[in-house]
Amino acid sequence: MQVVKHINELQLILNKMRMQGLTIGFVPTMGALHIGHLSLVEKAGQETGFVVVSIFVNPTQFNDQSDLSRYPRNLQKDVELLAPGHCQLVFAPEPEEIYPEPDTRQFNFGSLEQVMEGKFRPGHFNGVAQVVSRLFDIVQPDKAYFGMKDFQQLAIINEMVRRLEIPVEIVSCPIIRESDGLAMSSRNMLLNPDQRKAAVHISTTLFEAANKTNGLNVEDLCQWVVKRINENEFLNTEYFEIVNSETLLPVKNWNESGEKVGCVAVHCGKIRLIDNMKFEVRSA
Ligand code: PAF
């Protein structure tokens, strides 16, 4: 496995691989890797001939500077984690390599970016679209792999690829959870032991709520989830919404058509965690 920092080195290697007829799988990350990321790499390894992982903490997607400075970084550990798996090339650029000039592009994803993360983290998805489109341009992957924990991000990226007609297949991969149910996230490593214990309350509540679609209407269930999570002294819910998985618009009635997903953002001390779960409505 090679680690490169510059676009020209990366492209020389990728051109050789393409000439050998290999397809390119790409896993964009911000580092601080965990088993969730490794599952994306494994899937990429099963489906493509050559796997590139980028490690780049993208400054343009952080609307909160303290969140950016706090974000965990450890390239050496990340490389050690990737080495035994399917990753063949790590791209770990400096910000100047990705943004030789400030990226002033403004994307418009309509209602997809006006809810949930888009509402509470203004500019976040514009920054995600800037970096992901730039990375796609540099790597030119055949397939790119994203985790469903960032459910809204996936919807935005799919929309960006559609609107910009980028020739890449987006592969969505399931959320990987700790053994107690907490969704894996790089931010989990910032939690102190008490916060870590409290954080599991988020997924436990989602699992419970997903079984209550017969007993409560949508509005009451949303209120129940917020109250239940906030009962824990370490947790403060920013939003919980049950949305249509395609439009991301709030579901008002269980009998609406389409897949329904409950999405939550919770502050655990200074750390902001997100999670989501499919809500299936069984006929009584
Ligand atoms: O999901 C992430 O880790 C980031 O948002 C991504 C897609 C790597 C862009 O910086």
Short mmCIF file of C-alpha atoms and ligand atoms in Angstrom, two decimals:
data_model
loop_
_atom_site.label_atom_id
_atom_site.label_comp_id
_atom_site.label_asym_id
_atom_site.label_seq_id
_atom_site.Cartn_x
_atom_site.Cartn_y
_atom_site.Cartn_z
CA MET A 1 0.00 0.00 0.00
CA GLN A 2 1.38 3.37 -1.03
CA VAL A 3 0.71 6.74 0.62
CA VAL A 4 0.86 9.83 -1.63
CA LYS A 5 0.28 13.50 -0.90
CA HIS A 6 0.28 14.98 -4.39
CA ILE A 7 -2.23 14.80 -7.24
CA ASN A 8 0.39 14.11 -9.91
CA GLU A 9 1.81 11.10 -8.01
CA LEU A 10 -1.71 9.77 -7.48
CA GLN A 11 -2.70 10.16 -11.11
CA LEU A 12 0.48 8.49 -12.40
CA ILE A 13 -0.35 5.39 -10.36
CA LEU A 14 -4.04 5.43 -11.27
CA ASN A 15 -3.30 5.78 -14.99
CA LYS A 16 -1.08 2.69 -14.83
CA MET A 17 -3.85 0.74 -13.07
CA ARG A 18 -6.41 1.79 -15.66
CA MET A 19 -4.04 0.72 -18.44
CA GLN A 20 -3.97 -2.72 -16.79
CA GLY A 21 -7.75 -2.76 -17.11
CA LEU A 22 -8.47 -2.32 -13.40
CA THR A 23 -11.54 -0.46 -12.19
CA ILE A 24 -10.99 2.15 -9.48
CA GLY A 25 -12.90 2.06 -6.18
CA PHE A 26 -12.76 5.16 -4.02
CA VAL A 27 -13.46 5.68 -0.32
CA PRO A 28 -13.28 9.37 0.66
CA THR A 29 -12.69 9.87 4.40
CA MET A 30 -11.60 12.49 6.87
CA GLY A 31 -9.38 9.96 8.66
CA ALA A 32 -9.71 8.89 12.31
CA LEU A 33 -10.69 5.59 10.77
CA HIS A 34 -12.79 2.93 12.46
CA ILE A 35 -14.39 -0.38 11.53
CA GLY A 36 -17.18 1.47 9.68
CA HIS A 37 -14.62 2.93 7.25
CA LEU A 38 -12.87 -0.43 6.92
CA SER A 39 -16.19 -2.01 5.91
CA LEU A 40 -16.42 0.50 3.02
CA VAL A 41 -12.87 -0.38 1.98
CA GLU A 42 -13.68 -4.08 2.11
CA LYS A 43 -16.74 -3.62 -0.09
CA ALA A 44 -14.70 -1.52 -2.52
CA GLY A 45 -12.09 -4.31 -2.60
CA GLN A 46 -14.76 -6.88 -3.43
CA GLU A 47 -16.25 -4.81 -6.24
CA THR A 48 -13.31 -3.05 -7.91
CA GLY A 49 -9.76 -3.83 -8.98
CA PHE A 50 -7.85 -1.05 -7.22
CA VAL A 51 -8.93 0.82 -4.07
CA VAL A 52 -7.99 4.39 -3.19
CA VAL A 53 -8.78 5.88 0.23
CA SER A 54 -8.46 9.64 0.69
CA ILE A 55 -7.75 11.09 4.11
CA PHE A 56 -8.47 14.79 4.19
CA VAL A 57 -10.15 16.85 6.90
CA ASN A 58 -11.99 19.23 4.64
CA PRO A 59 -12.08 22.72 6.18
CA THR A 60 -14.87 24.00 3.93
CA GLN A 61 -17.48 21.65 5.40
CA PHE A 62 -17.04 22.79 9.01
CA ASN A 63 -19.39 25.60 9.94
CA ASP A 64 -17.93 25.55 13.46
CA GLN A 65 -14.18 26.27 13.73
CA SER A 66 -13.84 24.58 17.13
CA ASP A 67 -15.34 21.41 15.61
CA LEU A 68 -12.68 21.59 12.88
CA SER A 69 -9.78 22.07 15.31
CA ARG A 70 -11.10 19.31 17.60
CA TYR A 71 -11.58 16.81 14.76
CA PRO A 72 -9.33 13.77 15.50
CA ARG A 73 -6.30 13.39 13.22
CA ASN A 74 -3.78 10.55 13.19
CA LEU A 75 -2.47 9.67 9.74
CA GLN A 76 0.03 7.09 10.96
CA LYS A 77 -2.61 5.13 12.86
CA ASP A 78 -4.99 5.36 9.88
CA VAL A 79 -2.33 3.98 7.55
CA GLU A 80 -1.64 1.12 9.97
CA LEU A 81 -5.35 0.28 10.06
CA LEU A 82 -5.65 0.29 6.28
CA ALA A 83 -2.46 -1.66 5.51
CA PRO A 84 -3.79 -5.20 6.08
CA GLY A 85 -6.99 -4.66 4.08
CA HIS A 86 -8.01 -4.00 0.49
CA CYS A 87 -6.71 -0.42 0.21
CA GLN A 88 -3.88 -0.11 -2.31
CA LEU A 89 -3.36 3.64 -2.30
CA VAL A 90 -3.85 6.33 0.35
CA PHE A 91 -4.23 9.90 -0.83
CA ALA A 92 -3.47 12.27 2.06
CA PRO A 93 -3.18 15.77 0.59
CA GLU A 94 -2.57 19.08 2.34
CA PRO A 95 -5.35 21.70 1.98
CA GLU A 96 -3.33 23.63 -0.68
CA GLU A 97 -3.34 20.57 -2.90
CA ILE A 98 -7.14 20.35 -2.86
CA TYR A 99 -7.75 24.10 -2.80
CA PRO A 100 -4.88 25.90 -4.60
CA GLU A 101 -7.37 28.77 -4.71
CA PRO A 102 -10.41 29.26 -2.49
CA ASP A 103 -13.35 27.24 -3.78
CA THR A 104 -16.14 29.75 -4.33
CA ARG A 105 -18.60 27.36 -5.98
CA GLN A 106 -22.12 27.51 -4.58
CA PHE A 107 -24.23 24.40 -4.98
CA ASN A 108 -27.98 24.39 -4.70
CA PHE A 109 -29.62 21.17 -3.59
CA GLY A 110 -33.04 22.70 -2.98
CA SER A 111 -35.10 21.14 -0.23
CA LEU A 112 -32.55 18.34 0.30
CA GLU A 113 -30.24 20.77 2.07
CA GLN A 114 -32.85 22.83 3.88
CA VAL A 115 -33.67 20.22 6.51
CA MET A 116 -31.85 18.52 9.37
CA GLU A 117 -28.04 18.81 8.96
CA GLY A 118 -28.50 21.46 6.28
CA LYS A 119 -30.64 23.56 8.60
CA PHE A 120 -28.43 23.21 11.68
CA ARG A 121 -25.04 23.32 9.92
CA PRO A 122 -25.35 26.08 7.33
CA GLY A 123 -22.81 25.73 4.51
CA HIS A 124 -21.90 22.18 5.54
CA PHE A 125 -23.25 20.45 2.44
CA ASN A 126 -21.84 23.09 0.14
CA GLY A 127 -18.42 22.23 1.59
CA VAL A 128 -19.08 18.50 1.23
CA ALA A 129 -20.08 18.98 -2.42
CA GLN A 130 -16.97 21.12 -3.05
CA VAL A 131 -14.56 18.53 -1.70
CA VAL A 132 -16.29 15.42 -3.04
CA SER A 133 -16.63 16.86 -6.56
CA ARG A 134 -12.97 17.95 -6.42
CA LEU A 135 -11.87 14.50 -5.22
CA PHE A 136 -13.96 12.80 -7.93
CA ASP A 137 -12.29 15.04 -10.47
CA ILE A 138 -8.84 14.07 -9.20
CA VAL A 139 -9.40 10.33 -8.68
CA GLN A 140 -11.99 9.68 -11.42
CA PRO A 141 -13.26 6.55 -9.70
CA ASP A 142 -15.61 4.01 -11.25
CA LYS A 143 -17.34 3.50 -7.92
CA ALA A 144 -17.32 5.52 -4.69
CA TYR A 145 -18.42 4.22 -1.29
CA PHE A 146 -20.27 6.15 1.42
CA GLY A 147 -21.76 5.10 4.74
CA MET A 148 -25.48 5.45 5.45
CA LYS A 149 -24.82 6.98 8.87
CA ASP A 150 -24.50 10.26 6.97
CA PHE A 151 -27.87 9.66 5.40
CA GLN A 152 -28.47 13.22 4.19
CA GLN A 153 -24.91 13.48 2.86
CA LEU A 154 -25.57 10.43 0.71
CA ALA A 155 -28.73 12.00 -0.72
CA ILE A 156 -26.79 15.22 -1.46
CA ILE A 157 -23.93 13.35 -3.14
CA ASN A 158 -26.31 11.31 -5.27
CA GLU A 159 -28.01 14.52 -6.32
CA MET A 160 -24.68 16.23 -7.06
CA VAL A 161 -23.55 13.32 -9.22
CA ARG A 162 -26.86 13.41 -11.07
CA ARG A 163 -26.83 17.18 -11.62
CA LEU A 164 -23.15 17.40 -12.64
CA GLU A 165 -23.38 14.17 -14.65
CA ILE A 166 -20.28 12.76 -12.98
CA PRO A 167 -19.59 9.27 -14.36
CA VAL A 168 -19.29 7.45 -11.03
CA GLU A 169 -21.48 4.87 -9.32
CA ILE A 170 -22.30 5.79 -5.73
CA VAL A 171 -22.50 2.76 -3.46
CA SER A 172 -24.30 3.23 -0.13
CA CYS A 173 -23.16 0.98 2.69
CA PRO A 174 -24.98 0.11 5.93
CA ILE A 175 -24.28 1.75 9.28
CA ILE A 176 -21.81 -0.24 11.34
CA ARG A 177 -22.57 -0.23 15.07
CA GLU A 178 -20.54 -0.90 18.22
CA SER A 179 -21.59 -4.06 20.07
CA ASP A 180 -23.91 -1.98 22.29
CA GLY A 181 -25.60 -0.35 19.26
CA LEU A 182 -23.87 3.06 19.09
CA ALA A 183 -23.31 4.00 15.44
CA MET A 184 -19.57 4.03 14.69
CA SER A 185 -18.19 7.51 14.16
CA SER A 186 -14.79 9.18 14.31
CA ARG A 187 -16.33 11.56 16.83
CA ASN A 188 -16.95 8.69 19.30
CA MET A 189 -13.25 8.76 20.18
CA LEU A 190 -13.71 12.28 21.56
CA LEU A 191 -16.25 11.10 24.17
CA ASN A 192 -15.13 10.66 27.77
CA PRO A 193 -16.18 7.39 29.48
CA ASP A 194 -19.38 8.89 30.98
CA GLN A 195 -20.37 10.43 27.66
CA ARG A 196 -19.60 7.19 25.84
CA LYS A 197 -21.90 5.31 28.23
CA ALA A 198 -24.63 7.91 27.71
CA ALA A 199 -24.27 7.96 23.91
CA VAL A 200 -25.66 4.45 23.54
CA HIS A 201 -28.98 5.86 24.71
CA ILE A 202 -29.34 7.44 21.23
CA SER A 203 -29.44 4.18 19.27
CA THR A 204 -31.36 2.37 22.03
CA THR A 205 -34.07 5.02 21.75
CA LEU A 206 -34.16 4.75 17.95
CA PHE A 207 -34.52 0.96 18.13
CA GLU A 208 -37.35 1.33 20.66
CA ALA A 209 -39.05 4.04 18.60
CA ALA A 210 -38.90 1.96 15.42
CA ASN A 211 -41.10 -0.57 17.20
CA LYS A 212 -43.71 1.99 18.18
CA THR A 213 -45.08 2.90 14.77
CA ASN A 214 -48.27 0.99 15.55
CA GLY A 215 -48.95 2.71 18.85
CA LEU A 216 -48.13 6.40 18.27
CA ASN A 217 -48.74 8.87 15.46
CA VAL A 218 -45.69 10.47 13.80
CA GLU A 219 -45.77 13.70 15.80
CA ASP A 220 -46.19 11.96 19.15
CA LEU A 221 -43.42 9.51 18.34
CA CYS A 222 -41.06 12.36 17.43
CA GLN A 223 -41.80 14.06 20.75
CA TRP A 224 -41.36 10.77 22.59
CA VAL A 225 -37.89 10.26 21.05
CA VAL A 226 -36.67 13.74 21.98
CA LYS A 227 -37.98 13.45 25.54
CA ARG A 228 -36.53 9.98 25.97
CA ILE A 229 -33.05 10.95 24.75
CA ASN A 230 -33.01 14.16 26.77
CA GLU A 231 -33.83 12.24 29.95
CA ASN A 232 -30.14 11.37 29.96
CA GLU A 233 -28.21 14.15 31.68
CA PHE A 234 -25.36 14.07 29.11
CA LEU A 235 -27.56 14.28 26.01
CA ASN A 236 -29.33 17.15 24.33
CA THR A 237 -31.25 16.47 21.10
CA GLU A 238 -30.86 19.03 18.33
CA TYR A 239 -33.45 17.44 16.07
CA PHE A 240 -35.27 14.20 15.49
CA GLU A 241 -37.25 13.87 12.29
CA ILE A 242 -38.90 11.04 10.44
CA VAL A 243 -38.39 11.76 6.77
CA ASN A 244 -39.10 10.27 3.37
CA SER A 245 -35.81 8.61 2.40
CA GLU A 246 -35.81 10.16 -1.09
CA THR A 247 -37.15 13.68 -0.62
CA LEU A 248 -35.97 14.04 3.01
CA LEU A 249 -39.21 15.88 3.67
CA PRO A 250 -40.85 15.21 7.06
CA VAL A 251 -43.36 12.39 7.12
CA LYS A 252 -46.70 13.52 8.55
CA ASN A 253 -48.67 10.25 8.49
CA TRP A 254 -47.61 6.64 8.64
CA ASN A 255 -49.80 5.88 5.61
CA GLU A 256 -47.72 8.12 3.30
CA SER A 257 -45.93 6.18 0.58
CA GLY A 258 -42.17 5.70 0.47
CA GLU A 259 -39.49 4.51 2.84
CA LYS A 260 -39.35 6.33 6.20
CA VAL A 261 -36.16 7.05 8.09
CA GLY A 262 -35.81 8.53 11.57
CA CYS A 263 -32.80 10.87 11.70
CA VAL A 264 -31.35 12.35 14.86
CA ALA A 265 -28.59 14.76 15.92
CA VAL A 266 -27.65 14.89 19.58
CA HIS A 267 -25.11 16.91 21.54
CA CYS A 268 -23.22 14.78 24.01
CA GLY A 269 -21.25 17.44 25.87
CA LYS A 270 -19.44 19.33 23.12
CA ILE A 271 -19.57 16.38 20.72
CA ARG A 272 -22.33 16.26 18.16
CA LEU A 273 -23.46 12.78 17.13
CA ILE A 274 -25.87 11.72 14.39
CA ASP A 275 -27.66 8.45 13.73
CA ASN A 276 -30.62 7.19 11.72
CA MET A 277 -32.84 4.17 11.41
CA LYS A 278 -35.43 2.84 9.00
CA PHE A 279 -38.98 3.02 10.38
CA GLU A 280 -41.17 0.27 9.01
CA VAL A 281 -44.90 0.61 9.33
CA ARG A 282 -46.58 -2.75 9.73
CA SER A 283 -50.25 -2.96 9.01
CA ALA A 284 -52.19 -3.73 12.22
O1 PAF B 1 -18.27 11.64 5.41
C1 PAF B 1 -17.14 12.16 5.47
O2 PAF B 1 -16.21 11.67 6.13
C2 PAF B 1 -16.90 13.46 4.73
O3 PAF B 1 -18.01 14.27 4.76
C3 PAF B 1 -16.38 13.25 3.30
C4 PAF B 1 -17.42 12.56 2.44
C5 PAF B 1 -15.11 12.44 3.31
C6 PAF B 1 -16.08 14.61 2.66
O4 PAF B 1 -15.12 15.30 3.37
#
